[in-house]
């Protein structure tokens, strides 16, 4: 019985639908159900990406496994009747859980998973490629009905002239919370860093801290005037000075809605630290304030922080370390990793943890040295007892 329970827990955690719904549940959003048409659309797009080696939401008509130019076109080609389709995708991760975790760090993709108006999803994995297509079952079912509505929204169905009533369109939104925060209040093990996504919300920065977002439910706020007064981040009670706020007014990609607000820490968050968020808005002439907090993941593996381009650091044999190279500028990422050592040292493992961090484990006698160089740095590690 114990083995069965353990196996079931691992199976559920490995299921992408379970993982996404756990994330949505944490902020009070409705769960998603799998839709076979959306899964088929995700499958064919995954095949397209793999066959053409293109990480894109837009397919070329003459590419291999072409199934539609846009996510909407692909869903329609797979017997989905609604044109309300949101697509997320990633490449390079080892599992669905890693993919979903990375996508929640990428702000546009995060807001896709946390959309107030979705209730179904399709997903597919091919090697290290992951595609997720999301939609709304109420809209999809209404698109199948032959009746005509006098007022509502057009352009949501296979037949673009068909009108979907406002009641149907807002049916899912109205049962969801008025506001969603991410990281949510009390969140543990929050990732420390954000790199890049496509399109890139911070083209002037190659690496920064994990973004903080506030989303207002359009059902309640779409027609209200929302003015952001302040949006601040505090680490252990001290204000984080280097941040950038992005709204629909200054979003270079014009993807944020007027109900979505994002704060980017311009330096990675500190492992194990507690952060608080304070945000003030004026909504329809009234002040609305929010405060919440979260904790950044702790590293059980020892971390050595390298500041500057040179240095000497001490390590113990047969212990795995993270070597974090603090970025020299907004674009700084490690490249051309090399290591040198002489007889008396054996390399058990070494590689990239992320774009600024290396992991390693070595064996050797006290006093033996290991030299690590990258394109901009050179450090020496000395083994001690």
PDB file of N, CA, C and O in Angstrom, residues 221-227 258 282-285:
ATOM      1  N   UNK A 221     -13.408  44.762 -13.576  1.00  0.00           N
ATOM      2  CA  UNK A 221     -12.586  45.970 -13.712  1.00  0.00           C
ATOM      3  C   UNK A 221     -12.368  46.450 -15.148  1.00  0.00           C
ATOM      4  O   UNK A 221     -11.764  47.503 -15.339  1.00  0.00           O
ATOM      5  N   UNK A 222     -12.842  45.708 -16.140  1.00  0.00           N
ATOM      6  CA  UNK A 222     -12.539  46.060 -17.517  1.00  0.00           C
ATOM      7  C   UNK A 222     -12.995  47.469 -17.886  1.00  0.00           C
ATOM      8  O   UNK A 222     -12.325  48.184 -18.640  1.00  0.00           O
ATOM      9  N   UNK A 223     -14.115  47.886 -17.361  1.00  0.00           N
ATOM     10  CA  UNK A 223     -14.670  49.195 -17.709  1.00  0.00           C
ATOM     11  C   UNK A 223     -14.420  50.253 -16.640  1.00  0.00           C
ATOM     12  O   UNK A 223     -15.020  51.331 -16.672  1.00  0.00           O
ATOM     13  N   UNK A 224     -13.519  49.935 -15.705  1.00  0.00           N
ATOM     14  CA  UNK A 224     -13.188  50.892 -14.650  1.00  0.00           C
ATOM     15  C   UNK A 224     -11.822  51.522 -14.927  1.00  0.00           C
ATOM     16  O   UNK A 224     -10.931  50.883 -15.476  1.00  0.00           O
ATOM     17  N   UNK A 225     -11.678  52.750 -14.532  1.00  0.00           N
ATOM     18  CA  UNK A 225     -10.412  53.451 -14.697  1.00  0.00           C
ATOM     19  C   UNK A 225      -9.477  53.072 -13.552  1.00  0.00           C
ATOM     20  O   UNK A 225      -9.772  53.333 -12.383  1.00  0.00           O
ATOM     21  N   UNK A 226      -8.336  52.438 -13.913  1.00  0.00           N
ATOM     22  CA  UNK A 226      -7.378  51.982 -12.916  1.00  0.00           C
ATOM     23  C   UNK A 226      -6.081  52.771 -13.074  1.00  0.00           C
ATOM     24  O   UNK A 226      -5.438  52.717 -14.115  1.00  0.00           O
ATOM     25  N   UNK A 227      -5.693  53.505 -12.040  1.00  0.00           N
ATOM     26  CA  UNK A 227      -4.443  54.254 -12.049  1.00  0.00           C
ATOM     27  C   UNK A 227      -3.496  53.689 -10.996  1.00  0.00           C
ATOM     28  O   UNK A 227      -3.851  53.611  -9.808  1.00  0.00           O
ATOM     29  N   UNK A 258      -4.872  46.517 -19.775  1.00  0.00           N
ATOM     30  CA  UNK A 258      -4.902  47.640 -18.831  1.00  0.00           C
ATOM     31  C   UNK A 258      -5.213  47.174 -17.411  1.00  0.00           C
ATOM     32  O   UNK A 258      -5.105  47.961 -16.463  1.00  0.00           O
ATOM     33  N   UNK A 282      -5.597  53.922  -7.640  1.00  0.00           N
ATOM     34  CA  UNK A 282      -6.828  54.697  -7.560  1.00  0.00           C
ATOM     35  C   UNK A 282      -7.765  54.103  -8.607  1.00  0.00           C
ATOM     36  O   UNK A 282      -7.477  54.144  -9.804  1.00  0.00           O
ATOM     37  N   UNK A 283      -8.876  53.532  -8.131  1.00  0.00           N
ATOM     38  CA  UNK A 283      -9.838  52.878  -9.018  1.00  0.00           C
ATOM     39  C   UNK A 283     -11.177  53.592  -8.890  1.00  0.00           C
ATOM     40  O   UNK A 283     -11.784  53.619  -7.817  1.00  0.00           O
ATOM     41  N   UNK A 284     -11.579  54.200  -9.984  1.00  0.00           N
ATOM     42  CA  UNK A 284     -12.827  54.966  -9.998  1.00  0.00           C
ATOM     43  C   UNK A 284     -12.858  55.995  -8.872  1.00  0.00           C
ATOM     44  O   UNK A 284     -13.872  56.178  -8.185  1.00  0.00           O
ATOM     45  N   UNK A 285     -11.699  56.654  -8.665  1.00  0.00           N
ATOM     46  CA  UNK A 285     -11.622  57.722  -7.676  1.00  0.00           C
ATOM     47  C   UNK A 285     -11.385  57.272  -6.258  1.00  0.00           C
ATOM     48  O   UNK A 285     -11.245  58.098  -5.352  1.00  0.00           O
TER      49      UNK A 285
END
